[in-house]
CSV table of C-alpha atoms in Angstrom, one decimal:
chain,number,residue,atom,x,y,z
B,229,MET,CA,83.0,-56.9,12.8
B,230,LEU,CA,79.8,-58.7,12.0
B,231,ASP,CA,78.9,-60.1,8.8
B,232,ILE,CA,75.4,-58.7,8.2
B,233,PRO,CA,75.0,-60.1,4.5
B,234,LEU,CA,75.6,-63.4,5.8
B,235,LEU,CA,73.2,-63.2,8.8
B,236,VAL,CA,70.4,-62.0,6.9
B,237,ARG,CA,70.5,-64.7,4.4
B,238,VAL,CA,67.4,-66.6,5.0
B,239,HIS,CA,64.5,-68.5,3.6
B,240,VAL,CA,61.6,-66.0,2.7
B,241,ASP,CA,59.2,-69.1,2.7
B,242,ALA,CA,60.3,-70.3,6.1
B,243,LEU,CA,60.0,-66.4,7.3
B,244,ILE,CA,56.7,-66.0,5.9
B,245,ALA,CA,55.6,-69.5,7.4
B,246,ALA,CA,56.7,-68.0,11.0
B,247,GLN,CA,54.9,-64.6,11.2
B,248,ASN,CA,55.1,-64.5,14.8
B,249,ASP,CA,57.1,-61.8,16.2
B,250,MET,CA,59.3,-64.3,18.0
B,251,GLY,CA,62.1,-61.4,18.3
B,252,VAL,CA,64.9,-60.4,16.3
B,253,CYS,CA,67.8,-62.8,17.8
B,254,ASP,CA,65.4,-65.5,18.0
B,255,ALA,CA,64.9,-65.4,14.4
B,256,ILE,CA,68.6,-65.0,14.0
B,257,GLU,CA,69.7,-67.7,15.8
B,258,GLN,CA,66.9,-70.1,14.0
B,259,ASN,CA,68.4,-69.1,10.9
B,260,ALA,CA,72.0,-68.5,11.2
B,261,PRO,CA,74.5,-70.8,9.7
B,262,ALA,CA,75.4,-73.7,11.7
B,263,GLY,CA,78.3,-73.7,13.9
B,264,LYS,CA,78.7,-69.6,13.5
B,265,PRO,CA,77.4,-67.7,16.8
B,266,ALA,CA,75.0,-64.8,16.3
B,267,ILE,CA,76.1,-62.8,19.2
B,268,MET,CA,76.7,-59.4,18.6
B,269,SER,CA,77.5,-56.5,20.7
B,270,ALA,CA,75.5,-52.9,21.4
B,271,PRO,CA,72.2,-49.7,21.6
B,272,HIS,CA,69.3,-48.7,19.9
B,273,VAL,CA,66.3,-49.7,22.1
B,274,PRO,CA,62.5,-49.0,22.5
B,275,LYS,CA,61.0,-46.9,25.1
B,276,VAL,CA,59.8,-49.0,28.1
B,277,ALA,CA,57.8,-48.2,31.3
B,278,GLY,CA,58.0,-44.5,30.4
B,279,ILE,CA,62.1,-44.5,30.7
B,280,ASP,CA,63.8,-42.8,27.5
B,281,PRO,CA,66.7,-45.3,26.0
B,282,VAL,CA,70.0,-44.3,25.3
B,283,VAL,CA,69.9,-44.8,21.8
B,284,PRO,CA,66.7,-43.9,19.4
B,285,PRO,CA,64.4,-46.6,18.9
B,286,PRO,CA,64.4,-48.5,15.6
B,287,ALA,CA,61.6,-46.6,13.1
B,288,HIS,CA,60.1,-49.9,12.0
B,289,THR,CA,57.2,-52.0,13.1
B,290,VAL,CA,56.4,-55.7,12.8
B,291,THR,CA,53.4,-56.6,11.2
B,292,PRO,CA,51.7,-59.7,12.4
B,293,HIS,CA,51.1,-62.4,9.9
B,294,PRO,CA,47.1,-62.2,8.6
B,295,ALA,CA,44.7,-64.9,9.1
B,296,THR,CA,43.8,-64.1,5.1
B,297,PRO,CA,45.9,-64.7,2.3
B,298,ALA,CA,48.5,-61.6,1.8
B,299,PRO,CA,47.7,-59.5,-1.0
B,300,PRO,CA,50.4,-59.4,-3.8
B,301,GLY,CA,53.6,-57.7,-2.7
B,302,ALA,CA,52.9,-58.1,1.0
B,303,ALA,CA,55.2,-61.0,1.7
B,304,GLY,CA,58.3,-58.8,0.6
B,305,ALA,CA,57.1,-56.0,2.6
B,306,VAL,CA,56.8,-58.0,5.4
B,307,LEU,CA,60.2,-59.5,5.1
B,308,GLN,CA,61.7,-56.0,4.5
B,309,ASP,CA,60.4,-54.8,7.8
B,310,ARG,CA,61.6,-57.9,9.5
B,311,LEU,CA,65.1,-57.6,8.3
B,312,ALA,CA,65.4,-53.9,8.9
B,313,GLY,CA,64.2,-54.9,12.5
B,314,TRP,CA,67.2,-57.4,12.7
B,315,VAL,CA,69.8,-54.9,11.3
B,316,SER,CA,68.7,-52.6,13.7
B,317,ASP,CA,69.1,-55.1,16.8
B,318,LEU,CA,72.1,-56.5,15.7
B,319,THR,CA,73.7,-52.4,15.1
B,320,THR,CA,72.2,-51.8,19.0
B,321,LEU,CA,74.1,-54.7,20.1
B,322,HIS,CA,77.3,-54.3,18.1
B,323,GLU,CA,77.8,-50.6,19.8
B,324,LEU,CA,77.0,-51.5,23.1
B,325,THR,CA,79.5,-54.4,23.2
B,326,GLU,CA,82.0,-52.1,21.3
B,327,ARG,CA,81.7,-49.5,24.2
B,328,LEU,CA,81.9,-52.3,26.6
B,329,VAL,CA,85.2,-53.7,25.0
B,330,ARG,CA,87.1,-50.4,25.2
B,331,THR,CA,86.9,-50.4,29.0
B,332,ARG,CA,90.3,-51.4,30.6
B,333,SER,CA,89.2,-51.6,34.4
B,334,LEU,CA,86.9,-53.6,36.2
B,335,ASP,CA,84.9,-50.7,37.6
B,336,SER,CA,84.6,-48.8,34.5
B,337,ALA,CA,83.1,-52.2,32.7
B,338,LEU,CA,80.9,-52.8,35.8
B,339,HIS,CA,79.4,-49.3,35.4
B,340,GLU,CA,79.2,-49.5,31.4
B,341,LEU,CA,77.3,-52.9,32.1
B,342,LEU,CA,74.7,-51.3,34.2
B,343,ARG,CA,74.2,-48.3,31.5
B,344,ALA,CA,73.9,-50.7,28.5
B,345,GLY,CA,71.6,-52.7,30.3
B,346,ALA,CA,69.5,-50.0,31.5
B,347,ALA,CA,69.2,-48.9,28.2
B,348,LEU,CA,68.3,-52.5,27.0
B,349,VAL,CA,65.4,-53.2,29.5
B,350,GLY,CA,64.3,-49.7,29.8
B,351,ALA,CA,65.2,-48.9,33.3
B,352,ARG,CA,67.0,-46.2,35.1
B,353,ARG,CA,68.7,-47.5,38.2
B,354,GLY,CA,70.7,-50.7,39.0
B,355,LEU,CA,73.0,-52.6,40.9
B,356,VAL,CA,75.7,-55.4,40.0
B,357,VAL,CA,77.0,-57.7,42.3
B,358,LEU,CA,80.3,-59.4,41.6
B,359,GLU,CA,81.0,-62.4,43.6
B,360,PRO,CA,83.3,-65.1,41.6
B,361,ALA,CA,82.9,-68.4,42.5
B,362,ASP,CA,86.5,-69.5,42.6
B,363,GLY,CA,86.9,-66.4,45.2
B,364,LEU,CA,90.1,-65.2,43.2
B,365,GLY,CA,88.3,-61.9,42.3
B,366,PRO,CA,87.1,-59.2,44.2
B,367,ALA,CA,83.6,-59.1,45.8
B,368,THR,CA,82.0,-55.7,45.0
B,369,THR,CA,78.7,-53.9,44.3
B,370,VAL,CA,78.5,-51.3,42.1
B,371,GLY,CA,75.2,-48.8,41.6
B,372,LEU,CA,73.8,-47.0,38.7
B,373,GLY,CA,71.7,-44.2,39.9
B,374,LEU,CA,71.9,-45.4,43.7
B,375,ALA,CA,74.4,-44.0,46.3
B,376,HIS,CA,76.4,-45.7,48.9
B,377,ALA,CA,73.5,-45.2,51.3
B,378,ASP,CA,71.0,-46.8,49.0
B,379,LEU,CA,73.0,-49.7,48.3
B,380,GLY,CA,73.7,-50.2,52.0
B,381,HIS,CA,70.0,-50.3,52.6
B,382,ILE,CA,69.5,-53.0,49.9
B,383,GLU,CA,72.4,-55.1,51.5
B,384,THR,CA,69.9,-55.0,54.6
B,385,VAL,CA,67.3,-57.2,52.8
B,386,PRO,CA,67.7,-60.9,53.4
B,387,ARG,CA,69.9,-62.3,50.7
B,388,SER,CA,67.3,-64.8,49.9
B,389,SER,CA,64.5,-62.5,49.0
B,390,THR,CA,66.9,-60.5,46.7
B,391,SER,CA,66.9,-61.2,43.0
B,392,TYR,CA,70.7,-61.3,42.8
B,393,GLY,CA,70.6,-63.7,45.9
B,394,ARG,CA,68.6,-66.0,44.2
B,395,LEU,CA,70.5,-65.8,40.9
B,396,LEU,CA,73.9,-66.5,42.9
B,397,ASP,CA,72.8,-68.8,45.4
B,398,GLY,CA,70.0,-70.6,44.0
B,399,LEU,CA,67.0,-72.3,45.7
B,400,PRO,CA,67.3,-75.4,47.7
B,401,GLY,CA,66.8,-78.3,45.5
B,402,SER,CA,66.1,-76.3,42.3
B,403,PRO,CA,68.8,-75.0,39.6
B,404,ARG,CA,69.6,-71.4,39.3
B,405,PRO,CA,67.4,-69.5,37.3
B,406,SER,CA,68.0,-67.7,34.1
B,407,GLU,CA,66.4,-64.7,34.7
B,408,ILE,CA,64.5,-63.1,37.6
B,409,ALA,CA,61.5,-60.8,36.8
B,410,HIS,CA,59.2,-58.7,39.7
B,411,PRO,CA,56.7,-56.8,37.4
B,412,ASP,CA,55.3,-55.4,40.4
B,413,LEU,CA,57.2,-56.1,43.7
B,414,LEU,CA,55.4,-54.3,46.0
B,415,GLY,CA,52.1,-56.1,45.0
B,416,GLU,CA,53.7,-59.4,45.9
B,417,ALA,CA,51.8,-60.7,49.0
B,418,GLU,CA,54.7,-62.9,49.8
B,419,LEU,CA,57.4,-60.4,49.7
B,420,ASP,CA,59.7,-60.0,52.6
B,421,PRO,CA,58.8,-57.0,55.0
B,422,ARG,CA,62.1,-55.6,54.8
B,423,HIS,CA,62.7,-55.9,51.2
B,424,ARG,CA,59.1,-54.2,50.9
B,425,GLU,CA,60.2,-51.6,53.3
B,426,VAL,CA,63.4,-50.9,51.5
B,427,ALA,CA,61.8,-50.6,48.2
B,428,ALA,CA,59.2,-48.2,49.5
B,429,ARG,CA,62.0,-46.3,50.8
B,430,LEU,CA,64.1,-46.1,47.7
B,431,GLY,CA,61.2,-45.9,45.5
B,432,TYR,CA,61.5,-48.6,43.1
B,433,ALA,CA,58.3,-50.6,42.3
B,434,ALA,CA,59.8,-53.4,39.9
B,435,SER,CA,62.9,-55.3,39.1
B,436,TYR,CA,64.6,-57.4,36.4
B,437,ALA,CA,67.6,-59.4,37.2
B,438,LEU,CA,70.1,-61.5,35.0
B,439,PRO,CA,73.0,-63.7,36.1
B,440,LEU,CA,76.5,-63.2,34.8
B,441,THR,CA,78.0,-66.8,34.1
B,442,THR,CA,80.4,-68.2,31.3
B,443,ASP,CA,81.3,-71.2,30.2
B,444,THR,CA,84.3,-71.9,32.4
B,445,SER,CA,82.8,-70.0,35.6
B,446,PRO,CA,79.4,-71.1,36.4
B,447,ARG,CA,79.1,-67.4,38.8
B,448,LEU,CA,80.5,-64.2,38.6
B,449,GLY,CA,77.7,-62.1,39.6
B,450,ALA,CA,74.5,-60.6,39.0
B,451,ALA,CA,73.2,-57.4,37.4
B,452,VAL,CA,69.9,-56.2,38.7
B,453,TRP,CA,67.9,-53.3,36.8
B,454,LEU,CA,65.0,-51.2,38.9
B,455,TYR,CA,61.8,-49.3,37.5
B,456,ASP,CA,60.3,-46.8,39.6
B,457,GLU,CA,56.9,-48.2,38.4
B,458,PRO,CA,55.4,-51.3,37.8
B,459,ALA,CA,56.8,-52.8,34.6
B,460,GLU,CA,58.8,-55.1,33.0
B,461,PRO,CA,60.7,-55.7,29.3
B,462,ALA,CA,59.2,-57.2,26.7
B,463,GLU,CA,60.3,-60.5,25.3
B,464,ARG,CA,62.6,-58.9,22.5
B,465,GLN,CA,64.2,-56.6,25.1
B,466,ARG,CA,64.6,-59.8,27.5
B,467,HIS,CA,66.6,-61.7,24.6
B,468,LEU,CA,68.9,-58.6,23.5
B,469,ALA,CA,69.5,-58.1,27.3
B,470,SER,CA,70.2,-61.7,27.8
B,471,LEU,CA,73.0,-61.9,25.0
B,472,TYR,CA,74.3,-58.6,26.0
B,473,ALA,CA,74.8,-60.1,29.5
B,474,ARG,CA,76.6,-62.9,28.4
B,475,TYR,CA,79.3,-61.1,26.4
B,476,ALA,CA,79.6,-58.8,29.2
B,477,ALA,CA,80.2,-61.6,31.5
B,478,GLU,CA,83.1,-63.0,29.3
B,479,HIS,CA,84.6,-59.6,29.2
B,480,LEU,CA,84.2,-59.4,33.1
B,481,ALA,CA,85.7,-62.8,33.3
B,482,ARG,CA,88.9,-61.3,31.3
B,483,LEU,CA,89.3,-58.5,33.4
B,484,LEU,CA,89.2,-60.5,36.7
B,485,GLU,CA,92.0,-62.6,35.5
B,486,LEU,CA,93.9,-59.7,34.6
B,487,GLU,CA,93.3,-58.0,37.9
B,488,HIS,CA,94.4,-61.3,39.6
B,489,ALA,CA,97.4,-61.2,37.8
B,490,ARG,CA,98.3,-57.8,38.7
B,491,ALA,CA,97.6,-58.3,42.1
B,492,GLN,CA,99.9,-61.2,42.3
B,493,VAL,CA,102.5,-58.9,40.5
B,494,ALA,CA,102.1,-55.9,42.8
B,495,THR,CA,102.5,-58.6,45.7
B,496,VAL,CA,105.8,-59.9,44.7
B,497,ALA,CA,107.4,-56.7,44.0
B,498,GLU,CA,106.1,-55.0,47.2
B,499,GLU,CA,107.7,-58.3,48.9
B,500,LEU,CA,110.9,-57.8,47.3
B,501,LEU,CA,111.1,-54.1,48.6
B,502,PRO,CA,111.9,-53.0,52.5
B,503,SER,CA,108.9,-54.1,54.5
B,504,ARG,CA,110.1,-50.9,56.7
B,505,LEU,CA,112.4,-47.9,56.7
B,506,PRO,CA,115.1,-47.8,59.2
B,507,ARG,CA,115.2,-45.5,62.0
B,508,VAL,CA,118.2,-43.5,61.8
B,509,ALA,CA,119.1,-40.4,64.1
B,510,GLY,CA,119.3,-37.2,62.5
B,511,MET,CA,117.6,-38.3,59.1
B,512,GLN,CA,113.7,-38.9,58.6
B,513,LEU,CA,112.7,-41.2,55.6
B,514,ALA,CA,109.8,-41.7,53.5
B,515,ALA,CA,109.2,-44.2,50.2
B,516,ARG,CA,106.4,-44.2,47.7
B,517,HIS,CA,106.3,-46.9,45.3
B,518,ARG,CA,103.8,-47.3,42.1
B,519,THR,CA,103.9,-50.8,40.4
B,520,GLY,CA,102.6,-50.9,36.4
B,521,PRO,CA,100.2,-53.2,35.5
B,522,GLN,CA,103.2,-55.8,34.1
B,523,GLY,CA,105.1,-55.4,37.1
B,524,GLY,CA,108.5,-53.3,36.1
B,525,GLY,CA,111.6,-53.7,37.8
B,526,ASP,CA,111.8,-50.3,39.6
B,527,TRP,CA,113.5,-50.4,43.5
B,528,TYR,CA,114.4,-48.3,46.6
B,529,ASP,CA,116.4,-49.5,49.5
B,530,ALA,CA,117.5,-48.0,52.8
B,531,LEU,CA,119.9,-50.0,55.0
B,532,PRO,CA,121.5,-49.1,58.2
B,533,LEU,CA,125.6,-49.5,57.8
B,534,PRO,CA,128.4,-49.4,60.4
B,535,GLU,CA,129.3,-46.2,62.4
B,536,GLY,CA,126.0,-44.8,62.2
B,537,ALA,CA,125.8,-44.5,58.5
B,538,LEU,CA,123.0,-45.2,55.8
B,539,GLY,CA,122.9,-46.6,52.7
B,540,LEU,CA,120.2,-45.3,50.0
B,541,ALA,CA,119.7,-46.6,46.7
B,542,VAL,CA,117.1,-46.6,43.8
B,543,GLY,CA,117.2,-48.1,40.5
B,544,SER,CA,115.5,-49.7,37.6
B,545,VAL,CA,116.2,-52.9,35.6
B,546,SER,CA,115.3,-53.3,32.1
B,547,GLY,CA,112.3,-55.2,31.0
B,548,THR,CA,108.7,-55.8,32.8
B,549,GLY,CA,107.0,-58.9,33.9
B,550,PRO,CA,108.1,-61.6,36.4
B,551,SER,CA,111.9,-61.9,34.9
B,552,ALA,CA,112.2,-58.2,35.6
B,553,LEU,CA,110.9,-58.4,39.1
B,554,ALA,CA,113.2,-61.8,39.5
B,555,ALA,CA,116.1,-59.4,38.4
B,556,MET,CA,115.4,-56.7,40.5
B,557,GLY,CA,115.2,-58.6,43.4
B,558,ARG,CA,118.8,-60.1,43.0
B,559,LEU,CA,120.2,-56.8,42.0
B,560,ARG,CA,119.0,-55.2,45.3
B,561,ALA,CA,119.9,-58.2,47.3
B,562,SER,CA,123.6,-58.1,45.6
B,563,LEU,CA,123.7,-54.2,46.2
B,564,ARG,CA,123.1,-54.5,49.8
B,565,ALA,CA,126.0,-57.2,50.3
B,566,TYR,CA,128.4,-54.7,48.3
B,567,ALA,CA,126.9,-51.7,50.4
B,568,VAL,CA,127.9,-53.5,53.8
B,569,MET,CA,131.0,-54.3,52.9
B,570,GLU,CA,132.5,-51.1,51.0
B,571,GLY,CA,129.3,-48.6,51.3
B,572,GLU,CA,131.4,-45.5,52.1
B,573,ASP,CA,132.8,-45.7,48.4
B,574,PRO,CA,129.7,-45.6,46.2
B,575,VAL,CA,131.7,-46.0,43.0
B,576,ALA,CA,133.1,-49.1,44.1
B,577,VAL,CA,129.5,-50.4,45.1
B,578,LEU,CA,128.3,-49.8,41.8
B,579,SER,CA,131.6,-51.1,40.0
B,580,ASP,CA,131.1,-54.6,41.8
B,581,LEU,CA,127.4,-54.6,40.8
B,582,GLU,CA,127.9,-53.6,37.3
B,583,LEU,CA,130.3,-56.6,37.1
B,584,LEU,CA,128.0,-59.0,38.8
B,585,LEU,CA,125.1,-57.9,36.3
B,586,ARG,CA,127.4,-58.5,33.0
B,587,LEU,CA,128.7,-61.8,34.1
B,588,THR,CA,125.4,-63.4,35.2
B,589,GLU,CA,122.9,-61.4,33.1
B,590,PRO,CA,124.7,-60.2,29.9
B,591,ALA,CA,121.4,-59.4,28.5
B,592,ARG,CA,120.0,-57.0,31.0
B,593,SER,CA,120.7,-53.4,32.0
B,594,ALA,CA,119.9,-51.4,34.9
B,595,THR,CA,120.4,-48.0,36.3
B,596,ALA,CA,121.1,-47.4,39.8
B,597,LEU,CA,122.1,-44.6,42.3
B,598,PHE,CA,123.7,-45.2,45.5
B,599,ALA,CA,124.2,-42.8,48.4
B,600,TYR,CA,126.1,-43.4,51.6
B,601,CYS,CA,124.7,-40.9,53.8
B,602,GLU,CA,126.4,-39.5,57.3
B,603,PRO,CA,123.5,-38.2,59.2
B,604,ALA,CA,125.3,-36.6,62.2
B,605,GLN,CA,127.8,-34.8,59.7
B,606,ARG,CA,125.0,-34.3,57.3
B,607,LYS,CA,127.3,-35.4,54.5
B,608,ILE,CA,126.0,-37.5,51.5
B,609,VAL,CA,128.5,-39.2,49.0
B,610,LEU,CA,126.8,-40.5,45.8
B,611,ALA,CA,127.0,-41.9,42.6
B,612,GLY,CA,124.9,-43.0,39.8
B,613,ALA,CA,124.8,-45.4,36.8
B,614,GLY,CA,122.8,-43.8,34.2
B,615,HIS,CA,120.2,-42.6,36.5
B,616,SER,CA,118.4,-39.2,37.2
B,617,PRO,CA,119.9,-37.1,39.6
B,618,PRO,CA,118.6,-36.4,42.8
B,619,LEU,CA,116.7,-33.2,44.0
B,620,ILE,CA,117.3,-31.3,46.8
B,621,ILE,CA,114.3,-29.4,48.2
B,622,GLY,CA,114.7,-26.6,50.9
B,623,ASP,CA,113.2,-23.3,52.4
B,624,ARG,CA,116.2,-21.3,50.4
B,625,ARG,CA,116.7,-23.7,47.5
B,626,THR,CA,115.4,-26.5,45.0
B,627,GLU,CA,117.9,-27.7,42.7
B,628,TYR,CA,119.0,-31.0,41.1
B,629,VAL,CA,122.3,-32.4,42.6
B,630,GLU,CA,125.1,-32.1,39.7
B,631,THR,CA,126.4,-35.7,39.0
B,632,SER,CA,128.4,-37.0,36.3
B,633,LEU,CA,127.2,-38.4,33.1
B,634,SER,CA,127.6,-42.0,33.2
B,635,ALA,CA,126.3,-45.1,31.6
B,636,PRO,CA,124.0,-47.6,33.1
B,637,LEU,CA,125.0,-51.0,34.5
B,638,GLY,CA,125.7,-53.6,31.8
B,639,MET,CA,126.1,-51.1,28.8
B,640,LEU,CA,129.9,-51.1,29.0
B,641,ALA,CA,132.8,-53.3,29.2
B,642,CYS,CA,134.2,-51.4,32.5
B,643,TRP,CA,132.0,-48.9,34.0
B,644,GLU,CA,133.3,-46.0,36.1
B,645,ALA,CA,132.1,-42.7,37.1
B,646,PRO,CA,133.3,-40.2,39.6
B,647,SER,CA,131.4,-39.6,43.1
B,648,VAL,CA,129.8,-36.5,44.3
B,649,GLU,CA,129.6,-35.0,47.7
B,650,LEU,CA,127.0,-32.9,49.1
B,651,ASN,CA,126.4,-31.5,52.6
B,652,PRO,CA,122.5,-30.8,53.2
B,653,ALA,CA,121.3,-27.9,55.1
B,654,PRO,CA,119.3,-28.6,58.5
B,655,GLY,CA,115.7,-29.1,57.2
B,656,GLU,CA,116.4,-30.0,53.7
B,657,THR,CA,115.3,-33.0,51.8
B,658,VAL,CA,117.0,-34.9,49.4
B,659,LEU,CA,114.7,-36.6,46.9
B,660,LEU,CA,115.7,-39.8,45.0
B,661,TYR,CA,113.1,-41.1,42.1
B,662,THR,CA,113.3,-43.4,39.2
B,663,ASP,CA,112.6,-42.4,35.5
B,664,GLY,CA,108.9,-43.6,35.5
B,665,LEU,CA,107.8,-40.3,37.8
B,666,LEU,CA,109.2,-38.5,34.4
B,667,GLU,CA,107.8,-40.8,31.6
B,668,ARG,CA,104.6,-41.2,33.1
B,669,THR,CA,104.0,-37.4,32.3
B,670,GLY,CA,104.0,-38.0,28.7
B,671,ASP,CA,106.3,-35.2,28.5
B,672,PRO,CA,109.6,-35.0,26.8
B,673,MET,CA,112.3,-35.7,29.3
B,674,ASP,CA,113.5,-31.8,29.7
B,675,ARG,CA,110.0,-30.7,30.3
B,676,ALA,CA,109.5,-33.3,32.6
B,677,PHE,CA,112.7,-32.4,34.7
B,678,ALA,CA,111.4,-28.8,34.5
B,679,ARG,CA,107.8,-30.0,35.8
B,680,LEU,CA,109.6,-32.1,38.7
B,681,HIS,CA,111.6,-28.8,39.8
B,682,ALA,CA,108.5,-27.0,39.7
B,683,ALA,CA,106.4,-29.5,41.5
B,684,ALA,CA,109.3,-29.7,44.2
B,685,ALA,CA,109.6,-26.0,44.9
B,686,SER,CA,105.8,-25.8,45.0
B,687,VAL,CA,105.9,-28.0,48.4
B,688,PRO,CA,104.2,-26.0,51.1
B,689,ARG,CA,106.2,-24.5,54.0
B,690,ALA,CA,104.1,-26.3,56.1
B,691,LEU,CA,104.7,-29.5,54.8
B,692,ARG,CA,108.7,-29.3,54.3
B,693,ASN,CA,109.1,-31.2,57.9
B,694,ASP,CA,107.7,-34.4,56.8
B,695,PRO,CA,109.3,-36.2,54.2
B,696,GLY,CA,106.4,-38.3,53.2
B,697,ALA,CA,104.1,-35.2,52.4
B,698,ILE,CA,106.8,-34.0,50.4
B,699,ALA,CA,106.6,-37.2,48.3
B,700,ASP,CA,103.0,-37.0,48.2
B,701,HIS,CA,102.8,-33.6,46.8
B,702,VAL,CA,105.5,-34.1,44.1
B,703,LEU,CA,103.2,-37.2,43.1
B,704,ARG,CA,100.0,-35.2,42.9
B,705,THR,CA,101.4,-32.5,41.4
B,706,MET,CA,103.3,-34.3,38.5
B,707,LEU,CA,100.5,-36.9,38.1
B,708,PRO,CA,97.3,-34.9,39.1
B,709,GLY,CA,94.0,-36.5,39.0
B,710,GLY,CA,95.5,-39.8,40.4
B,711,ALA,CA,97.4,-40.6,37.3
B,712,ASP,CA,100.1,-42.2,39.6
B,713,THR,CA,97.6,-45.0,40.2
B,714,ALA,CA,96.9,-45.7,36.8
B,715,ASP,CA,97.6,-48.2,34.5
B,716,SER,CA,100.9,-47.8,32.7
B,717,ALA,CA,103.9,-49.7,31.8
B,718,GLU,CA,106.3,-47.9,34.0
B,719,ASP,CA,106.9,-47.8,37.8
B,720,ILE,CA,107.4,-45.1,40.2
B,721,VAL,CA,109.5,-44.8,42.9
B,722,LEU,CA,110.5,-42.0,45.3
B,723,LEU,CA,112.8,-42.2,48.1
B,724,ALA,CA,112.9,-39.0,50.5
B,725,ALA,CA,115.6,-38.2,53.3
B,726,ARG,CA,115.1,-35.1,55.4
B,727,PHE,CA,118.1,-34.0,57.5
B,728,ASP,CA,116.9,-32.8,60.8
C-alpha cells in the first residue's frame, strides 16, 4: 500500500514558488523522499477527445500562479487544491495497478493494460504488440475494440510506418523514442499511403503509443491507443500513462517468465509420456493429458506385450514440479520393464514397483493402476494401488469396476491387493483416469464420482464408437468452459480403451 502522508509531506514554499501546472506525478517525483520510488498503481481520469473515462475525473482544478501577489489565505487554498489532485491521481494509479496485478495470465494482463491505458489517455480503441527481445516469450498482438480482421489490416501497414514498429525497432542512427503521438494522423503529409488507407478504413484519426520496457528487458512490446478524431493526451495524462506502462511492463515480464517455465515443464512432461499409442487388433485407444502449471506427476502408458496382449497403466506421483516429473519418468520406465517380464500378473507388477519405490525413493508415494488386456478374448485383468476405479461405458451399462480397497505404493511395508478380472462386451469402452479429473471439479469426492458417472452415461450414442470423442465429452462435461486447460495444481489423465 502507498504511504500517502509521506508522499504529500512537501515544502509549502517550494510549491508556491512553482505554480506552473507541471502535473501531479512530476511534482511527486520532485518532492518525494530520496531513494523511495513514487510509482503507484491505478483509475480516475478526465475526459479527453470526447471519450468518457472508466473512472470519474477528479472534481478539482488547479489554479495557475497569479502574476500579482496572492491575497491572504490564497496560498493555503492553492496548496490544498494541488494536494487533492495528487491524491486523486495516486488513487487512480493504485486502483489500475491493483486490477492489473490480479491478472494471472498473459492474455488477461494484456487486455487489462489496454483498458486501463485507454482510460488514462482518453481513447476508445487500441492494440498491444508483444515481441520480447530475448525471443523466449510468445509474440502476439491483442486488440481493444478491434476485431481480428482489423488487426490483420493494421499488420499490412509497413512496419516502419507504424508507431509500434518505430518503438520496437527504432530508426537507423537514432535511439528508440519514449513515446510517439500522432495528433492528426490523416493530416500528416508524409504518412505512408497504406497507413492512410487503413486508418480511413478503420476510422481512426490519431494515435498515442508507449513502449513496454523494463530494466532487464529493453524491449517487451508496445501499446498503441487510437482516437476516432484528431486528439492527443495532455501532459498530465501522458505522465500517468507512462508510469502505468512501466509498472505493466514489469508485470508482463514476470508473466512471460512464468509462461516460459510452464512451457518447459509441459514439454518435459509430454516427452516423458508416450509419443503415440500402439495399434492393437480388436482395440482402439485414446489418451488425453493436461499438465498443471507446476507440472504434476500424473502419467499413463500403453505398451504391446507378448502374444498379442496389451498393458495399460495410469498413475500419479506425489508432489509437483521438476522432481515429481523426474520421479514419474523413473516409475513409468520401471513399470514398463516389470510389465514385459510379468505383465499377465498385475499384482506382481505393482508389488515389484512398490518395492523399487520404497527402496529408492522412501519419501515419495504414488498411486497406480495396471491392466493386462487380451483384446482377442475381450478380457482384462487389473490391479490398483490406491487408485480410482476404472469406468465401463457402453450402450447397456455405465458402471465403475469393483476393485478392492488398497493403499498407495510406498505407504506400507509390504503392498499387496487382489486383482480383478472383467470381460467388456463388444463396443464397450474402459476409461482409466487420474484423481486430477475429480479434484479439479472442486466437489467432494463422492459428488465428483457421481458427476463422472453422469458425464460418462451422457455420451451420445453417435460418439461411442470413438474413444477419443468419449474422452473429450467427459472432459467437457466434467470441466465446462475450458476449465480443463485453466491453471491448476492438478494434472489430468484419461486413457480410453474401446473393444471392437
